[in-house]
PDB file of C-alpha atoms in Angstrom:
ATOM      1  CA  MET A  29      70.057  81.333  31.847  1.00 38.00           C
ATOM      2  CA  LYS A  30      70.566  77.695  33.298  1.00 38.00           C
ATOM      3  CA  ILE A  31      69.738  76.915  36.432  1.00 41.00           C
ATOM      4  CA  ASN A  32      71.011  73.780  38.154  1.00 42.00           C
ATOM      5  CA  PHE A  33      68.128  72.417  41.195  1.00 43.00           C
ATOM      6  CA  VAL A  34      70.255  70.312  43.581  1.00 45.00           C
ATOM      7  CA  THR A  35      68.822  68.792  46.901  1.00 45.00           C
ATOM      8  CA  LEU A  36      70.725  66.152  48.545  1.00 49.00           C
ATOM      9  CA  ALA A  37      70.777  64.659  51.977  1.00 48.00           C
ATOM     10  CA  HIS A  38      72.372  61.488  54.063  1.00 50.00           C
ATOM     11  CA  ASP A  39      70.443  57.928  53.773  1.00 53.00           C
ATOM     12  CA  ASP A  40      70.635  55.876  56.962  1.00 58.00           C
ATOM     13  CA  ASP A  41      74.163  54.009  55.375  1.00 56.00           C
ATOM     14  CA  GLY A  42      75.374  57.755  54.825  1.00 52.00           C
ATOM     15  CA  GLY A  43      75.017  57.508  51.215  1.00 47.00           C
ATOM     16  CA  LEU A  44      73.978  61.085  48.940  1.00 49.00           C
ATOM     17  CA  ILE A  45      70.435  61.007  48.138  1.00 51.00           C
ATOM     18  CA  MET A  46      68.075  63.313  46.680  1.00 47.00           C
ATOM     19  CA  ALA A  47      65.662  64.077  48.991  1.00 53.00           C
ATOM     20  CA  ALA A  48      62.207  65.294  47.829  1.00 64.00           C
ATOM     21  CA  ARG A  49      61.522  66.581  51.514  1.00 69.00           C
ATOM     22  CA  TYR A  50      64.008  69.281  50.695  1.00 84.00           C
ATOM     23  CA  ALA A  51      62.154  70.634  47.891  1.00 89.00           C
ATOM     24  CA  ALA A  52      59.981  73.342  49.935  1.00 90.00           C
ATOM     25  CA  GLU A  53      62.840  74.615  51.566  1.00 94.00           C
ATOM     26  CA  GLU A  54      64.850  75.250  48.795  1.00 95.00           C
ATOM     27  CA  ALA A  55      62.011  76.980  46.795  1.00 95.00           C
ATOM     28  CA  GLU A  56      61.864  79.344  50.146  1.00 96.00           C
ATOM     29  CA  ILE A  57      66.063  79.376  49.726  1.00 98.00           C
ATOM     30  CA  ARG A  58      65.842  80.481  45.819  1.00 97.00           C
ATOM     31  CA  ALA A  59      62.014  82.883  46.517  1.00 97.00           C
ATOM     32  CA  ARG A  60      64.782  84.618  49.377  1.00 97.00           C
ATOM     33  CA  ILE A  61      67.313  85.362  46.296  1.00 98.00           C
ATOM     34  CA  ASP A  62      64.728  86.090  43.640  1.00 98.00           C
ATOM     35  CA  THR A  63      63.431  88.793  46.680  1.00 98.00           C
ATOM     36  CA  LEU A  64      66.976  89.927  46.930  1.00 97.00           C
ATOM     37  CA  VAL A  65      67.675  90.751  42.924  1.00 97.00           C
ATOM     38  CA  THR A  66      64.554  92.294  42.910  1.00 97.00           C
ATOM     39  CA  ALA A  67      65.734  94.388  45.810  1.00 97.00           C
ATOM     40  CA  ILE A  68      68.645  94.956  44.218  1.00 97.00           C
ATOM     41  CA  HIS A  69      67.327  96.169  40.718  1.00 96.00           C
ATOM     42  CA  THR A  70      65.156  98.881  42.519  1.00 96.00           C
ATOM     43  CA  MET A  71      67.864  99.824  44.873  1.00 97.00           C
ATOM     44  CA  ASP A  72      65.344  99.124  47.930  1.00 98.00           C
ATOM     45  CA  LEU A  73      67.521  98.618  50.803  1.00 98.00           C
ATOM     46  CA  ASP A  74      65.028  98.396  53.488  1.00 98.00           C
ATOM     47  CA  VAL A  75      64.286  94.399  51.497  1.00 98.00           C
ATOM     48  CA  VAL A  76      67.635  93.591  51.286  1.00 97.00           C
ATOM     49  CA  LYS A  77      67.998  94.194  55.160  1.00 97.00           C
ATOM     50  CA  GLU A  78      65.532  91.375  55.270  1.00 97.00           C
ATOM     51  CA  ILE A  79      67.376  89.091  53.464  1.00 98.00           C
ATOM     52  CA  PHE A  80      70.490  88.981  55.989  1.00 98.00           C
ATOM     53  CA  ALA A  81      70.740  87.584  59.317  1.00 98.00           C
ATOM     54  CA  GLN A  82      71.854  90.427  62.261  1.00 98.00           C
ATOM     55  CA  ASP A  83      74.988  88.072  62.774  1.00 98.00           C
ATOM     56  CA  VAL A  84      76.140  87.976  59.328  1.00 98.00           C
ATOM     57  CA  VAL A  85      79.250  87.965  58.335  1.00 98.00           C
ATOM     58  CA  SER A  86      80.534  88.548  55.125  1.00 98.00           C
ATOM     59  CA  PHE A  87      83.373  88.431  52.577  1.00 98.00           C
ATOM     60  CA  ASP A  88      82.547  91.238  50.231  1.00 95.00           C
ATOM     61  CA  ILE A  89      84.153  92.729  47.353  1.00 93.00           C
ATOM     62  CA  ALA A  90      85.340  96.340  48.934  1.00 92.00           C
ATOM     63  CA  PRO A  91      87.344  96.114  51.614  1.00 94.00           C
ATOM     64  CA  PRO A  92      87.957  95.431  54.436  1.00 95.00           C
ATOM     65  CA  LEU A  93      88.683  91.279  53.973  1.00 96.00           C
ATOM     66  CA  ARG A  94      85.436  90.554  56.555  1.00 97.00           C
ATOM     67  CA  HIS A  95      82.489  92.639  57.518  1.00 97.00           C
ATOM     68  CA  VAL A  96      80.656  91.612  60.655  1.00 98.00           C
ATOM     69  CA  GLY A  97      76.995  92.421  61.375  1.00 98.00           C
ATOM     70  CA  ALA A  98      73.581  93.165  59.215  1.00 97.00           C
ATOM     71  CA  ALA A  99      74.745  96.876  59.767  1.00 97.00           C
ATOM     72  CA  ALA A 100      78.237  95.956  57.278  1.00 97.00           C
ATOM     73  CA  LYS A 101      76.248  94.317  55.013  1.00 97.00           C
ATOM     74  CA  TRP A 102      74.019  97.112  54.699  1.00 96.00           C
ATOM     75  CA  GLN A 103      76.314  99.881  54.388  1.00 96.00           C
ATOM     76  CA  ASN A 104      78.131  98.164  51.267  1.00 96.00           C
ATOM     77  CA  TRP A 105      74.671  97.178  49.621  1.00 97.00           C
ATOM     78  CA  GLN A 106      73.731 101.467  50.441  1.00 97.00           C
ATOM     79  CA  ASP A 107      77.437 101.920  48.700  1.00 97.00           C
ATOM     80  CA  VAL A 108      76.593 100.364  45.462  1.00 97.00           C
ATOM     81  CA  PHE A 109      73.368 101.857  45.318  1.00 97.00           C
ATOM     82  CA  THR A 110      75.126 105.073  45.657  1.00 97.00           C
ATOM     83  CA  ALA A 111      77.866 104.627  42.893  1.00 97.00           C
ATOM     84  CA  TYR A 112      75.001 103.674  40.320  1.00 97.00           C
ATOM     85  CA  GLN A 113      72.256 105.490  38.789  1.00 96.00           C
ATOM     86  CA  ARG A 114      69.295 103.516  38.226  1.00 94.00           C
ATOM     87  CA  PRO A 115      68.514 101.003  37.380  1.00 92.00           C
ATOM     88  CA  ILE A 116      70.902  98.439  38.509  1.00 96.00           C
ATOM     89  CA  GLY A 117      71.290  95.162  36.032  1.00 97.00           C
ATOM     90  CA  TYR A 118      71.929  92.041  38.615  1.00 97.00           C
ATOM     91  CA  GLU A 119      71.631  88.099  37.221  1.00 96.00           C
ATOM     92  CA  ILE A 120      72.520  85.388  38.770  1.00 97.00           C
ATOM     93  CA  HIS A 121      73.657  82.043  36.769  1.00 97.00           C
ATOM     94  CA  ASP A 122      74.402  78.568  37.031  1.00 97.00           C
ATOM     95  CA  LEU A 123      72.707  79.027  40.787  1.00 97.00           C
ATOM     96  CA  THR A 124      73.165  75.479  42.943  1.00 97.00           C
ATOM     97  CA  VAL A 125      71.279  75.279  46.022  1.00 97.00           C
ATOM     98  CA  THR A 126      71.940  72.579  48.673  1.00 95.00           C
ATOM     99  CA  VAL A 127      70.267  72.147  51.653  1.00 94.00           C
ATOM    100  CA  GLY A 128      69.946  70.472  55.215  1.00 92.00           C
ATOM    101  CA  ASP A 129      67.372  70.813  57.859  1.00 90.00           C
ATOM    102  CA  ASP A 130      67.897  74.073  59.130  1.00 94.00           C
ATOM    103  CA  VAL A 131      71.308  75.346  56.917  1.00 97.00           C
ATOM    104  CA  ALA A 132      71.649  75.932  53.211  1.00 97.00           C
ATOM    105  CA  PHE A 133      74.294  76.802  50.874  1.00 97.00           C
ATOM    106  CA  ALA A 134      73.763  78.487  47.562  1.00 98.00           C
ATOM    107  CA  TYR A 135      76.450  79.327  44.857  1.00 98.00           C
ATOM    108  CA  SER A 136      76.443  81.159  41.149  1.00 98.00           C
ATOM    109  CA  LEU A 137      78.343  83.432  38.823  1.00 98.00           C
ATOM    110  CA  ASN A 138      76.167  87.019  39.218  1.00 97.00           C
ATOM    111  CA  ARG A 139      76.656  89.307  36.447  1.00 97.00           C
ATOM    112  CA  ILE A 140      76.119  93.202  38.110  1.00 97.00           C
ATOM    113  CA  SER A 141      76.084  95.844  35.084  1.00 97.00           C
ATOM    114  CA  GLY A 142      74.681  99.806  35.042  1.00 97.00           C
ATOM    115  CA  THR A 143      75.678 103.234  34.842  1.00 98.00           C
ATOM    116  CA  LEU A 144      77.827 104.343  37.262  1.00 97.00           C
ATOM    117  CA  ARG A 145      77.184 108.053  38.650  1.00 97.00           C
ATOM    118  CA  ASN A 146      80.326 109.471  36.946  1.00 97.00           C
ATOM    119  CA  GLY A 147      78.510 108.116  33.427  1.00 97.00           C
ATOM    120  CA  ILE A 148      81.302 105.468  33.009  1.00 97.00           C
ATOM    121  CA  ARG A 149      79.299 102.060  31.922  1.00 97.00           C
ATOM    122  CA  SER A 150      80.295  98.968  34.308  1.00 96.00           C
ATOM    123  CA  ASP A 151      79.587  95.370  33.929  1.00 96.00           C
ATOM    124  CA  HIS A 152      81.005  92.577  35.514  1.00 94.00           C
ATOM    125  CA  TRP A 153      80.499  88.826  37.024  1.00 96.00           C
ATOM    126  CA  VAL A 154      81.125  88.214  40.151  1.00 97.00           C
ATOM    127  CA  ARG A 155      81.331  84.488  42.011  1.00 97.00           C
ATOM    128  CA  TRP A 156      79.066  84.078  45.489  1.00 98.00           C
ATOM    129  CA  THR A 157      78.463  81.926  47.765  1.00 98.00           C
ATOM    130  CA  GLY A 158      75.817  82.605  50.552  1.00 98.00           C
ATOM    131  CA  CYS A 159      75.422  80.182  53.685  1.00 98.00           C
ATOM    132  CA  PHE A 160      71.727  80.447  54.984  1.00 98.00           C
ATOM    133  CA  GLN A 161      70.255  79.265  58.305  1.00 98.00           C
ATOM    134  CA  LYS A 162      66.626  78.636  59.329  1.00 97.00           C
ATOM    135  CA  LEU A 163      66.015  81.210  61.985  1.00 97.00           C
ATOM    136  CA  ASP A 164      62.646  81.490  64.267  1.00 96.00           C
ATOM    137  CA  GLY A 165      61.313  79.835  60.600  1.00 95.00           C
ATOM    138  CA  THR A 166      62.650  82.204  57.565  1.00 97.00           C
ATOM    139  CA  TRP A 167      65.615  81.373  55.659  1.00 98.00           C
ATOM    140  CA  LEU A 168      68.504  84.381  56.287  1.00 98.00           C
ATOM    141  CA  ILE A 169      72.203  84.825  54.635  1.00 98.00           C
ATOM    142  CA  THR A 170      74.442  84.250  57.806  1.00 98.00           C
ATOM    143  CA  HIS A 171      77.858  84.022  56.133  1.00 98.00           C
ATOM    144  CA  ASP A 172      78.698  85.238  52.347  1.00 98.00           C
ATOM    145  CA  GLN A 173      81.357  85.898  49.769  1.00 98.00           C
ATOM    146  CA  VAL A 174      81.754  87.698  46.830  1.00 97.00           C
ATOM    147  CA  SER A 175      84.876  87.449  44.703  1.00 96.00           C
ATOM    148  CA  VAL A 176      86.704  88.212  41.260  1.00 95.00           C
ATOM    149  CA  PRO A 177      89.284  85.916  40.009  1.00 92.00           C
ATOM    150  CA  LEU A 178      92.894  87.730  40.339  1.00 91.00           C
ATOM    151  CA  ASP A 179      95.533  87.528  37.777  1.00 92.00           C
ATOM    152  CA  MET A 180      98.540  86.092  39.980  1.00 94.00           C
ATOM    153  CA  ALA A 181     101.488  87.812  37.855  1.00 95.00           C
ATOM    154  CA  SER A 182      99.760  90.920  38.126  1.00 94.00           C
ATOM    155  CA  GLY A 183      97.805  91.037  41.073  1.00 93.00           C
ATOM    156  CA  LYS A 184      95.249  92.541  39.330  1.00 94.00           C
ATOM    157  CA  ALA A 185      91.432  91.568  39.289  1.00 92.00           C
ATOM    158  CA  LEU A 186      90.066  90.192  36.049  1.00 92.00           C
ATOM    159  CA  LEU A 187      86.656  92.319  35.836  1.00 89.00           C
ATOM    160  CA  ASP A 188      86.527  91.115  32.103  1.00 90.00           C
ATOM    161  CA  LEU A 189      85.845  87.417  32.025  1.00 91.00           C
ATOM    162  CA  GLN A 190      82.258  85.786  31.573  1.00 91.00           C
ATOM    163  CA  PRO A 191      80.606  82.279  32.182  1.00 92.00           C
TER     164      PRO A 191
END
């Protein structure tokens, strides 16, 4: 697994510099993402709920185009947990995190795999972006987007691509 550690800030002249002062914030966000991955593996919706802000807006892989509010996001995860047998495989690759004072974003290629309740084996990659905000001292996801590439000619999702 390749993980990129990126922490960026602007100097007084507007230039981009590496900022050690954000290292602890980046570590907190990475820990939150690790907690989310563990919760997905164990299908622990209560822990998943702790990662998202109450007013999260999600552009998730399942319809509709936009999910507003934590209850909608939690329902998406509940639907995933209902569709799969235990355990779910969930991996994060090429994770990049960029941190500011009270906002940050992360993006990665994620692999979800496992056996569906109907016995069919599922294994595909998605693209993920998570926008975090520090609320009451805790980094929470306030927006996320999950997507898969689309074959423009056929209009079909390309679920067999790998990094």
